[in-house]
Tab-separated table of C-alpha atoms in Angstrom:
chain	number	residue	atom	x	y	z
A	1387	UNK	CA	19.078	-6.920	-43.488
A	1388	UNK	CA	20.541	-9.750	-41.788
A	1389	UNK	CA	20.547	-13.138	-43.748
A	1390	UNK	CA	19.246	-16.169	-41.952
A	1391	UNK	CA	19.524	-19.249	-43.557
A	1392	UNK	CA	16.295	-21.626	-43.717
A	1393	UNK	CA	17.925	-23.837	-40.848
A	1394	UNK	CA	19.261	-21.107	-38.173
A	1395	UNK	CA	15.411	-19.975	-38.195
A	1396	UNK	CA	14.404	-23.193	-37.329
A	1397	UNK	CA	17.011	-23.907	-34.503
A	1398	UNK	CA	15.920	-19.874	-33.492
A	1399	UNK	CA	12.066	-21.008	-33.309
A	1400	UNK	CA	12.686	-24.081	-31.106
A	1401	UNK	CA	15.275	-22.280	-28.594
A	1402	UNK	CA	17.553	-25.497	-29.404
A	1403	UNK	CA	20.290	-26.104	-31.355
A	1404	UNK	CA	22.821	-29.306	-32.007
A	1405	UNK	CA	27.015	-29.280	-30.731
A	1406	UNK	CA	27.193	-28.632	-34.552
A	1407	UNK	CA	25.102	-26.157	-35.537
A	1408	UNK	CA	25.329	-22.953	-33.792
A	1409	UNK	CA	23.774	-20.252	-35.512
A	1410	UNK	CA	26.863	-18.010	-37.614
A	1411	UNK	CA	25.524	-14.455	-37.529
A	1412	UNK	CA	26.736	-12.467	-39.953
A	1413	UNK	CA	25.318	-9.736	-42.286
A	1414	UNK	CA	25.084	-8.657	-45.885
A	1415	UNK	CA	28.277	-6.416	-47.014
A	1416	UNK	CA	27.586	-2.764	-46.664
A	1417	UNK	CA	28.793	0.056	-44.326
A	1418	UNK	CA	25.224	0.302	-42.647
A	1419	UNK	CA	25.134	-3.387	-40.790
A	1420	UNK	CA	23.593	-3.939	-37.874
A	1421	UNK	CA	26.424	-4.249	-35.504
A	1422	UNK	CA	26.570	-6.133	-31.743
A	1423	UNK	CA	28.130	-5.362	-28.373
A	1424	UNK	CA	28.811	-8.474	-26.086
A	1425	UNK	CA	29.861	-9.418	-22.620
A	1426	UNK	CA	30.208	-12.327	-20.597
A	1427	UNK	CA	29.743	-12.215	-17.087
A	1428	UNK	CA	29.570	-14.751	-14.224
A	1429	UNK	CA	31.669	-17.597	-12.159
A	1430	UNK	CA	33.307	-21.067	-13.864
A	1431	UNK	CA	30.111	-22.305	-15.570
A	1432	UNK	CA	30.915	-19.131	-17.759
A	1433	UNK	CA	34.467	-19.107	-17.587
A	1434	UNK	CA	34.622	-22.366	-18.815
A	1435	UNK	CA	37.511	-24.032	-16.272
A	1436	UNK	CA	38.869	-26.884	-18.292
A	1437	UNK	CA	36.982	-26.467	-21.687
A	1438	UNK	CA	40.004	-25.591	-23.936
A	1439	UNK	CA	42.776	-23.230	-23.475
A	1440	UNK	CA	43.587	-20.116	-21.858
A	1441	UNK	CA	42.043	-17.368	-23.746
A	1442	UNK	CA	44.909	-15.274	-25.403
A	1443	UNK	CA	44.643	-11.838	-23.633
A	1444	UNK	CA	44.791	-9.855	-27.055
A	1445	UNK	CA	41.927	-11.551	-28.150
A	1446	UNK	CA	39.731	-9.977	-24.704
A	1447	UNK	CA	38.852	-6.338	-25.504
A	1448	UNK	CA	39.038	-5.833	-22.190
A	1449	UNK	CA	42.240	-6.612	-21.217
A	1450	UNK	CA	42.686	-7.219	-17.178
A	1451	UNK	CA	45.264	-9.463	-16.902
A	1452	UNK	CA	43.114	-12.193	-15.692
A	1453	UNK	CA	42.778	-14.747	-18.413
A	1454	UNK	CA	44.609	-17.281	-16.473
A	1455	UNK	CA	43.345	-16.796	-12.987
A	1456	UNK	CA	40.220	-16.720	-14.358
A	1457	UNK	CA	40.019	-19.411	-15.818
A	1458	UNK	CA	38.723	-18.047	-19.346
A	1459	UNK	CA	38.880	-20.785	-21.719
A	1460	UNK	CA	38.513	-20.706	-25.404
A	1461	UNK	CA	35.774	-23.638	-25.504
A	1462	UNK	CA	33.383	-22.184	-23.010
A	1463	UNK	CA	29.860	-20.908	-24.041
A	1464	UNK	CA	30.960	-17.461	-24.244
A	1465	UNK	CA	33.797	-17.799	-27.065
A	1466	UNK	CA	31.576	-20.216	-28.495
A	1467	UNK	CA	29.051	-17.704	-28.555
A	1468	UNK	CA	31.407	-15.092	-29.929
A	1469	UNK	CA	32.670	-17.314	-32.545
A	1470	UNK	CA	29.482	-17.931	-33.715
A	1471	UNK	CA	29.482	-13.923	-35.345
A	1472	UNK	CA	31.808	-12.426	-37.745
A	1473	UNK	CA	34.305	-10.261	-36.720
A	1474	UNK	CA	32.748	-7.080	-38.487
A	1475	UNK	CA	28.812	-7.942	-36.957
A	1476	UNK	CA	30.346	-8.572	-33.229
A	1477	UNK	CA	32.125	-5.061	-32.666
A	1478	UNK	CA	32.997	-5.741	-28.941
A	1479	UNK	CA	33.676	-9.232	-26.584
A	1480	UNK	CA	33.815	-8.568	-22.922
A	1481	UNK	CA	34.662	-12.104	-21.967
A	1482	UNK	CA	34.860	-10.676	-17.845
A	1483	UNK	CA	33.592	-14.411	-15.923
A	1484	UNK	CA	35.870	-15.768	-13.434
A	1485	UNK	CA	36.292	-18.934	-11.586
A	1486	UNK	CA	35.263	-18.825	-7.943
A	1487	UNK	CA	33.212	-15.574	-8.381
A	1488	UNK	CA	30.104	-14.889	-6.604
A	1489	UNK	CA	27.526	-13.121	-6.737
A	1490	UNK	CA	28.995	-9.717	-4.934
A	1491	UNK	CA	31.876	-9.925	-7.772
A	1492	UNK	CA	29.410	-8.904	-9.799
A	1493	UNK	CA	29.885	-5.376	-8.852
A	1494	UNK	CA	33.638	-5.369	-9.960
A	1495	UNK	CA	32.846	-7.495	-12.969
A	1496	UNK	CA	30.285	-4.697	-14.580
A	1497	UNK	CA	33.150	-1.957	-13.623
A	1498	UNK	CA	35.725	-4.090	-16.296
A	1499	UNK	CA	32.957	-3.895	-19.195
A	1500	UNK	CA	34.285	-1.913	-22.055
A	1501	UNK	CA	32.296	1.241	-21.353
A	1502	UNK	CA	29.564	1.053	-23.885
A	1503	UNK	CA	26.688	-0.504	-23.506
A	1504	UNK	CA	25.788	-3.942	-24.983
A	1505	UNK	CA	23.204	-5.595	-26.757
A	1506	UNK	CA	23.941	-9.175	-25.204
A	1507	UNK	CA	24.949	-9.903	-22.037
A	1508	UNK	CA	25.367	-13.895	-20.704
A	1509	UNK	CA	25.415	-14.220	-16.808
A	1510	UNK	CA	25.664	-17.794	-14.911
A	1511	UNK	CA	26.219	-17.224	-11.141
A	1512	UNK	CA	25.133	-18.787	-7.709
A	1513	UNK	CA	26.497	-22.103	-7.833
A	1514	UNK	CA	29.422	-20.324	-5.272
A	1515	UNK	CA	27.338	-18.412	-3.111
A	1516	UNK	CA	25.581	-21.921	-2.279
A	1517	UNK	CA	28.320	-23.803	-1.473
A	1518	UNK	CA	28.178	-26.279	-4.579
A	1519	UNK	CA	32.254	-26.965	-4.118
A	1520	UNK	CA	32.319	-27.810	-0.599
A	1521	UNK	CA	29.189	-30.405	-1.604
A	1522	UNK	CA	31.571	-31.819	-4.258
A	1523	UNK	CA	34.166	-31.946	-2.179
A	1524	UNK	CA	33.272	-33.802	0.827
A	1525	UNK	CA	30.147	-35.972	-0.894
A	1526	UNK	CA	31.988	-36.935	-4.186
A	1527	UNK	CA	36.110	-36.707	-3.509
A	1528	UNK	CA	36.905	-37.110	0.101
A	1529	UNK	CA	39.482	-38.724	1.532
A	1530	UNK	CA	41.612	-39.645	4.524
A	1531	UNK	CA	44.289	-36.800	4.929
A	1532	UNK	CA	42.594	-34.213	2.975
A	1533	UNK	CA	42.910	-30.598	5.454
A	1534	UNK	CA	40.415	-30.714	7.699
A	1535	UNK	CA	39.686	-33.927	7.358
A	1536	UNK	CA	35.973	-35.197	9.425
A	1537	UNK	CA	36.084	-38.211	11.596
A	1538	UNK	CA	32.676	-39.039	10.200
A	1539	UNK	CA	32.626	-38.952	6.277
A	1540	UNK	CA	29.077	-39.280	5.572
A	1541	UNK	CA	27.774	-36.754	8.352
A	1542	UNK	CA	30.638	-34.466	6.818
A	1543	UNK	CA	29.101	-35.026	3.190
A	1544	UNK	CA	24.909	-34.506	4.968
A	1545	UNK	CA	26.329	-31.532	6.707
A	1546	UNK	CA	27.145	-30.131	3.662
A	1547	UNK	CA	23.856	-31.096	1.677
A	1548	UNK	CA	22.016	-29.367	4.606
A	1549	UNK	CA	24.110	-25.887	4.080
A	1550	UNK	CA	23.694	-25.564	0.543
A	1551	UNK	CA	19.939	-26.622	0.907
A	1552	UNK	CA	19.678	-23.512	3.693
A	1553	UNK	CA	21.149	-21.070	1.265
A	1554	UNK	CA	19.128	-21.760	-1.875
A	1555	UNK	CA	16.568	-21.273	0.774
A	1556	UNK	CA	17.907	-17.594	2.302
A	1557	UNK	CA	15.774	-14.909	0.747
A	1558	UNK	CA	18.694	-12.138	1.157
A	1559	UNK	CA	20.816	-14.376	-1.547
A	1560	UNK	CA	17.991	-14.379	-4.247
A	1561	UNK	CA	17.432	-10.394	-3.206
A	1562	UNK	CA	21.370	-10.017	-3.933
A	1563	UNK	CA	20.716	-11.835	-6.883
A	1564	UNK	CA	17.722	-9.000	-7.998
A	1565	UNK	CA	19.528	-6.110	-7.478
A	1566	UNK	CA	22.834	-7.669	-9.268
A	1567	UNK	CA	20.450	-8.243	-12.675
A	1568	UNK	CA	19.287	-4.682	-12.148
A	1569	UNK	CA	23.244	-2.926	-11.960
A	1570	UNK	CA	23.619	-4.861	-14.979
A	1571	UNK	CA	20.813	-3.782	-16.705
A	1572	UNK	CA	21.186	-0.343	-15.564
A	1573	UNK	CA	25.477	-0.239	-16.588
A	1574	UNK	CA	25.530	-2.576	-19.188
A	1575	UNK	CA	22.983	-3.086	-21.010
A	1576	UNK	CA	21.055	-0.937	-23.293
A	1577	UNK	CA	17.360	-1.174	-22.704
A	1578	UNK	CA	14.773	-3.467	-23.756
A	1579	UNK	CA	13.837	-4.516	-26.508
A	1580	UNK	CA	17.353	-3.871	-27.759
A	1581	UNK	CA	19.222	-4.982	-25.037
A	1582	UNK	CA	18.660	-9.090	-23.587
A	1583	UNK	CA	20.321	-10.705	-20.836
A	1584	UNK	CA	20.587	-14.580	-21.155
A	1585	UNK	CA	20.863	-16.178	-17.701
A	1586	UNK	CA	21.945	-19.686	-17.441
A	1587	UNK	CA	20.871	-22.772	-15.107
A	1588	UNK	CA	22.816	-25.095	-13.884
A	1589	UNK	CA	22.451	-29.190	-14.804
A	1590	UNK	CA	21.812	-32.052	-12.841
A	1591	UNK	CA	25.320	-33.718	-12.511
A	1592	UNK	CA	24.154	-37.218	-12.081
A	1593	UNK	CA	22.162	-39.644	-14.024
A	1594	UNK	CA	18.055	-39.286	-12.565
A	1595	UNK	CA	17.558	-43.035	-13.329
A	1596	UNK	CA	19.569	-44.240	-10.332
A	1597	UNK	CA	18.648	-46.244	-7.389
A	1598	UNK	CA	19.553	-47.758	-4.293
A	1599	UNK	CA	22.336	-50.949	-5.062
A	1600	UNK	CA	23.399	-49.690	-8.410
A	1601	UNK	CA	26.918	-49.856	-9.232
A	1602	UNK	CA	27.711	-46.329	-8.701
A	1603	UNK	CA	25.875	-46.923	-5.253
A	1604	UNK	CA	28.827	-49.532	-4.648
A	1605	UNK	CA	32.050	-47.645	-5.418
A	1606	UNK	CA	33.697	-44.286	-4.615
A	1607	UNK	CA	34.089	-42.266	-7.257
A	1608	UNK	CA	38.328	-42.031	-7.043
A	1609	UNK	CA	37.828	-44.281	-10.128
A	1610	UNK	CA	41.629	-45.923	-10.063
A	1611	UNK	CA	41.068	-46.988	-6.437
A	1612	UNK	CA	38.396	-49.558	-6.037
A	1613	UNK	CA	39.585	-52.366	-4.063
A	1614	UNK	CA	38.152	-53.062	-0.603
A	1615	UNK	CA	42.163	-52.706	0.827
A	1616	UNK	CA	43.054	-50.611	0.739
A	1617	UNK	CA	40.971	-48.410	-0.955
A	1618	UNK	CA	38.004	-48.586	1.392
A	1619	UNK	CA	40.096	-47.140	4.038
A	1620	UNK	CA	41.594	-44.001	2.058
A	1621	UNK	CA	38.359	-43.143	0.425
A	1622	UNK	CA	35.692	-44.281	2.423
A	1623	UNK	CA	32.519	-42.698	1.030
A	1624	UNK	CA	30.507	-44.617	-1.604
A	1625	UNK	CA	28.486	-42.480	-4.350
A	1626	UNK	CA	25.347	-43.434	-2.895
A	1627	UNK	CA	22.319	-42.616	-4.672
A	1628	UNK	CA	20.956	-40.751	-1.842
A	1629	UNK	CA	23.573	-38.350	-1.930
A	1630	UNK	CA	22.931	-38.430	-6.178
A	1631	UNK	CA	19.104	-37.429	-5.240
A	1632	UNK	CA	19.748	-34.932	-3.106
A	1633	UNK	CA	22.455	-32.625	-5.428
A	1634	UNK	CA	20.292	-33.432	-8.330
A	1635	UNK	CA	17.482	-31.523	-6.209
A	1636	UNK	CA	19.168	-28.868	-5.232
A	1637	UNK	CA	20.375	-27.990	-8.928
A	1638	UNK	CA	16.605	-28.103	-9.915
A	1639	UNK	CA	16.064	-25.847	-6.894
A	1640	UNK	CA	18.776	-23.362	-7.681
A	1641	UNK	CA	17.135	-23.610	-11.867
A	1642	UNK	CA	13.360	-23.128	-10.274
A	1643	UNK	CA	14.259	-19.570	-7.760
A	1644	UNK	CA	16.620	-18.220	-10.229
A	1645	UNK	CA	13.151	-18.086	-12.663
A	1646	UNK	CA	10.576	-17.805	-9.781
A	1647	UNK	CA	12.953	-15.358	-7.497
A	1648	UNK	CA	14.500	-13.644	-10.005
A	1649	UNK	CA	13.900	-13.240	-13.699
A	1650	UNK	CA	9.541	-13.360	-13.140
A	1651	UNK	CA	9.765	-10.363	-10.645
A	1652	UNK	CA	12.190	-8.517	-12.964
A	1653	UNK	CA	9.848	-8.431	-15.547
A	1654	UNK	CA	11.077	-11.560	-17.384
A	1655	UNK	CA	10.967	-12.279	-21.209
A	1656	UNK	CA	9.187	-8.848	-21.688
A	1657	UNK	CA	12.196	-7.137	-20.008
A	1658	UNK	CA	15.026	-8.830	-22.084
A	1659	UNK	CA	15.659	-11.053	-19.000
A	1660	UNK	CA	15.581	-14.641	-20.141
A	1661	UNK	CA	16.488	-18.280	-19.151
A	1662	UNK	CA	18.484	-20.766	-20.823
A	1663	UNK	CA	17.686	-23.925	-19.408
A	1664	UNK	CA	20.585	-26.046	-20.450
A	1665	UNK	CA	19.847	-29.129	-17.779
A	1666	UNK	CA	18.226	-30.745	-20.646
A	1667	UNK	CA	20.806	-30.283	-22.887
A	1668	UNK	CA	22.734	-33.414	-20.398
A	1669	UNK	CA	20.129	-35.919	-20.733
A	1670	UNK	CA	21.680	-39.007	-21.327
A	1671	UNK	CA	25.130	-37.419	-20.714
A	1672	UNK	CA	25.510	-37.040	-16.808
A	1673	UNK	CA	27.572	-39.210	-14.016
A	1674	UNK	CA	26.417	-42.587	-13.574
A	1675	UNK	CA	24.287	-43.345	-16.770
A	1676	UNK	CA	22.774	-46.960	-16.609
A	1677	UNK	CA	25.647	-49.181	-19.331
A	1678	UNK	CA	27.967	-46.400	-19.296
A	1679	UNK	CA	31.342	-45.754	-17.352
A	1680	UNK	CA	30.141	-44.381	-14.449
A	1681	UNK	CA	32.645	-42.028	-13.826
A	1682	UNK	CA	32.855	-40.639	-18.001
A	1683	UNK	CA	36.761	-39.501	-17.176
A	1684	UNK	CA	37.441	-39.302	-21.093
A	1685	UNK	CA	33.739	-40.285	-22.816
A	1686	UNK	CA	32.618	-37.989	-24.952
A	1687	UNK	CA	29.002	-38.877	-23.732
A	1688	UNK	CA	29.530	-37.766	-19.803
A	1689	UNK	CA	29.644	-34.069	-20.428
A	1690	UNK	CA	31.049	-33.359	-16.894
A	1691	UNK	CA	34.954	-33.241	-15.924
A	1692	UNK	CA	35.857	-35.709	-13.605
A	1693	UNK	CA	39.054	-35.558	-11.592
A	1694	UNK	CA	40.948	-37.907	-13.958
A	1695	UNK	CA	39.537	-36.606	-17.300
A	1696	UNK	CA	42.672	-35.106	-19.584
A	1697	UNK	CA	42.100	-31.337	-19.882
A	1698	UNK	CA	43.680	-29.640	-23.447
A	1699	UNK	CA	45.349	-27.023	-21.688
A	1700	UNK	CA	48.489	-28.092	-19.713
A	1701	UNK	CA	50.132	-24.877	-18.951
A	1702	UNK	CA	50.476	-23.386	-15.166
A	1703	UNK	CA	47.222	-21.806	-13.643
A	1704	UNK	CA	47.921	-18.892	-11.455
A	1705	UNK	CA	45.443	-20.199	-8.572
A	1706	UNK	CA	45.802	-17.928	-5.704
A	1707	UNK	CA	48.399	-19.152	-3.933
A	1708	UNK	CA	50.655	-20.224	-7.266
A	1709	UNK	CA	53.636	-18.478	-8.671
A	1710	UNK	CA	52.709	-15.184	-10.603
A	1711	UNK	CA	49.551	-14.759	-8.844
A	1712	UNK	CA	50.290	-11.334	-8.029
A	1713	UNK	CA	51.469	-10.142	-11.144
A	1714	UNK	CA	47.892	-11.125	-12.873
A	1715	UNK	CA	45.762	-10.332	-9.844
A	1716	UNK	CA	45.473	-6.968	-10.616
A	1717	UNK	CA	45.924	-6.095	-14.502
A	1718	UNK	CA	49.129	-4.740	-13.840
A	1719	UNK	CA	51.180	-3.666	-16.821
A	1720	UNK	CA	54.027	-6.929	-16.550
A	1721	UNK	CA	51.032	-8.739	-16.805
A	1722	UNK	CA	49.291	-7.195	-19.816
A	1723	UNK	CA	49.945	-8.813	-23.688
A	1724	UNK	CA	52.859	-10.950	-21.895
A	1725	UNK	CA	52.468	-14.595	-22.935
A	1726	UNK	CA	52.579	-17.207	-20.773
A	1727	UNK	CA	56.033	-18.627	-21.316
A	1728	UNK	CA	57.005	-15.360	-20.305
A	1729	UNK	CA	55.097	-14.853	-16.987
A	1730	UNK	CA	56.435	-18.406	-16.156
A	1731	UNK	CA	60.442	-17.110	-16.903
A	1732	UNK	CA	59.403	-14.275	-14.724
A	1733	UNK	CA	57.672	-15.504	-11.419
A	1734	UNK	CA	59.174	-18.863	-11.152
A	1735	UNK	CA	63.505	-19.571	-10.658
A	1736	UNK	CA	64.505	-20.384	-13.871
A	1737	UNK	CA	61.285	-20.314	-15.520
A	1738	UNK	CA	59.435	-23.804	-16.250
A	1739	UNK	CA	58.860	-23.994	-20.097
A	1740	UNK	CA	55.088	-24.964	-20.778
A	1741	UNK	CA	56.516	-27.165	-23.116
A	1742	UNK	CA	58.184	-29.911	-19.916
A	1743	UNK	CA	54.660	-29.413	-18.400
A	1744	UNK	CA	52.925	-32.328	-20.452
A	1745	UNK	CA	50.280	-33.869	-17.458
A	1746	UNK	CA	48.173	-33.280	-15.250
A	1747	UNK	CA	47.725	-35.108	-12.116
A	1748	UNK	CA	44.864	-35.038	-9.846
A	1749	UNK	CA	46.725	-33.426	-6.968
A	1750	UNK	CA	46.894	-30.519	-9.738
A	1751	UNK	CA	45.153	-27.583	-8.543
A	1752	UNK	CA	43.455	-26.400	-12.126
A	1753	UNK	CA	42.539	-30.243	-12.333
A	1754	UNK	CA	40.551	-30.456	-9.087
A	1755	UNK	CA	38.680	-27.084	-9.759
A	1756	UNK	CA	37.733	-28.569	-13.068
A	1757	UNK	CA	35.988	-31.265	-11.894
A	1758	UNK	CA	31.774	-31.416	-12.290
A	1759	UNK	CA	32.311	-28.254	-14.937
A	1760	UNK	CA	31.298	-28.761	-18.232
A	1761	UNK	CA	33.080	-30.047	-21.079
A	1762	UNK	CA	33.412	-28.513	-24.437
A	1763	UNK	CA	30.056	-30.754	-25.580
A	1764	UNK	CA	27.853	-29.285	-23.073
A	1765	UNK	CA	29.452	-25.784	-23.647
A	1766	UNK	CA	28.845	-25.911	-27.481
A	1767	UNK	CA	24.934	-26.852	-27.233
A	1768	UNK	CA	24.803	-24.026	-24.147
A	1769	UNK	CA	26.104	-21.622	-26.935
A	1770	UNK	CA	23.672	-22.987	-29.572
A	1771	UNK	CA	20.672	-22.773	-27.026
A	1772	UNK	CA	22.118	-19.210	-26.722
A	1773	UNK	CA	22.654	-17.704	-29.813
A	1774	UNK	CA	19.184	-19.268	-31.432
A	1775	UNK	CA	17.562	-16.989	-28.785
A	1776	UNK	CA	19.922	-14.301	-29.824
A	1777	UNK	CA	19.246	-14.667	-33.155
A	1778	UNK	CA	15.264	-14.577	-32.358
A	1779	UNK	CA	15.026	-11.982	-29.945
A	1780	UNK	CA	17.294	-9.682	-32.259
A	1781	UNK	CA	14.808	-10.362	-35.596
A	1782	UNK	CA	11.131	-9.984	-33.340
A	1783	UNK	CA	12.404	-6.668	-32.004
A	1784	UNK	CA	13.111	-4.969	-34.870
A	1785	UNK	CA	17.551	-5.251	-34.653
A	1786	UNK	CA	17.923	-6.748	-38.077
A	1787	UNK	CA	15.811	-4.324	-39.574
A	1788	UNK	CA	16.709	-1.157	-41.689
């Protein structure tokens, strides 16, 4: 029988647990231990895009070549997750989320699952098919001579605001999202109540105690540029709390259907389908908290990346259009167990030692894809909030008994 101690049942009653005190599953020592089958599915939230360092591919059982493109770091909520069990109680890690997927990648995400099925599965996905980047981009880091840069900033940023808010709306997105849950129920995961599927929300990135004429209302958010001159000119859009308002809603939106639309009609709690609301996990810790640095770059209490917050991992990020994209694309054997130092020798003249690659600037592309993703904080308590539930849903359906 598993071995809980007096504190991890606690944390497991009240779905919540600290940065520091994710549940450690393990079990006693005998040959007959309850053993567990995991995978990760879903876009960045999951991946983790500047939370740590590349995943090592050896350390992914399944092995696609995709670590880097992917964006799989090794302080997202997953590898939290899996850290949080002993090697011999966790049998299998599918760590398969990837930055920039939606929700139609689902379909070739389940086919890279280790072909088992599993008794966990973690999914956070939408926040693409919305249009959540092209809101970040053109309401929050616009600028003159960006590509396609609008003649009217603001209308650019509403436009934007008004297409995500039509998508959250579009019924065929949250059917998409149904039948997705349902492949990976049916290929995945082994049926209730053994098998659960945790799907996450997504948090409110700004502080809800704003209002019009704050000081985040006043300034851009391009934090080293904030004089009129010429500043004004080059980035001419103020964080107004309007615009704050209106993504906050939409990210309650998104949190509200993916319950309503999806998880309730599935069958919900009593179908291993359940929600991790981590929104509240950021209280306190978002963009533009009343007395704190508005913009958080580097404070440990703004649990989003901004564009000029230092990211641990420094190496090159195959984006799609970088040097060795090819080679990891598509699993290919080059790719496979080769370390980075040696896909950079390979794909770039000369090779560029990781080593002479020691910042990151915000032209960088892995920079500006990290920004409004979670830090390792918000990751950790995600994991906690994740593995209490694990560890209660395992004991009330009979897993950790003989």
């Amino acid at each position: 029988m598993f071995v809980f101690s007096v504190i991890i049942g606690l944390l497991a009653a009240l779905g919540y647990a600290s940065p520091l005190l994710i549940p450690h599953i393990n079990s006693d020592q005998n040959d007959n231990s309850t053993t567990f089958k995991y995978a990760a599915l879903g876009d960045s939230f999951a991946s983790g895009i500047g939370a740590g360092l590349w995943v090592p591919d050896d350390e992914n059982n399944t092995i696609d070549g995709r670590n880097n493109i992917c964006a799989r770091m090794t302080k997202s909520y997953p590898y939290y997750v899996k850290e949080s069990f002993s090697e011999r109680v966790l049998t299998e890690f599918d760590f398969i989320a990837c930055s920039g997927d939606v929700l139609d990648d689902i379909d070739d995400q389940v086919t890279k699952v280790n072909n088992t099925k599993k008794d966990f599965v973690s999914l956070s996905i939408s926040g693409n098919d919305f249009g959540f980047g092209d809101v970040v981009r053109y309401c929050v880091y616009p600028f003159k001579g960006m590509t396609d840069a609008p003649s009217d900033f603001q209308k650019a940023c509403d436009d934007r605001l008004s297409q995500a808010e039509a998508k959250i709306g579009d019924a065929s997105i949250w059917a998409r999202y149904r039948e997705q849950i349902q492949l990976i129920q049916d290929k995945i995961l082994l049926p209730s109540p053994t098998g659960h599927l945790y799907i996450t929300g997504y948090a409110r990135f700004f502080s809800p105690e704003g209002r019009d004429g704050d000081e985040c209302d006043r300034k851009n958010f391009f934090s080293f540029c904030q004089w009129d001159i010429p500043c004004k000119w080059v980035f001419p859009l103020k964080m107004r709390w309007a615009t704050r308002q209106k993504m906050n809603e939409l990210v309650l939106e998104v949190n509200a259907r993916i319950q309503a639309e999806v998880i309730e009609p599935l069958g919900g709690n009593s179908s291993g389908l359940h929600f991790i609301d981590v929104d509240p996990n950021f209280e306190g810790r978002r963009f533009c908290e009343p007395g704190k640095t508005i913009w958080g770059d580097n404070d440990g209490d703004v649990w989003f990346h901004h564009l000029f917050s230092e990211l641990e991992e420094l190496g090159e990020w195959f984006g799609p259009a970088s040097p060795g994209a090819q080679l990891v694309a598509n699993g290919t054997p080059q790719a496979k167990g080769m370390s980075l130092q040696e896909l950079l020798s390979q794909t770039q003249p000369g090779g560029t030692p990781v080593d002479d690659i020691d910042l990151r600037w915000f032209w960088d592309k892995f920079q500006q894809s990290s920004v409004f993703h979670p830090k390792k904080y918000a990751h950790q308590v995600t994991a906690g909030n994740i593995t209490a539930r694990m560890a209660e849903d395992s004991f009330f359906s009979g897993v950790f008994r003989k």
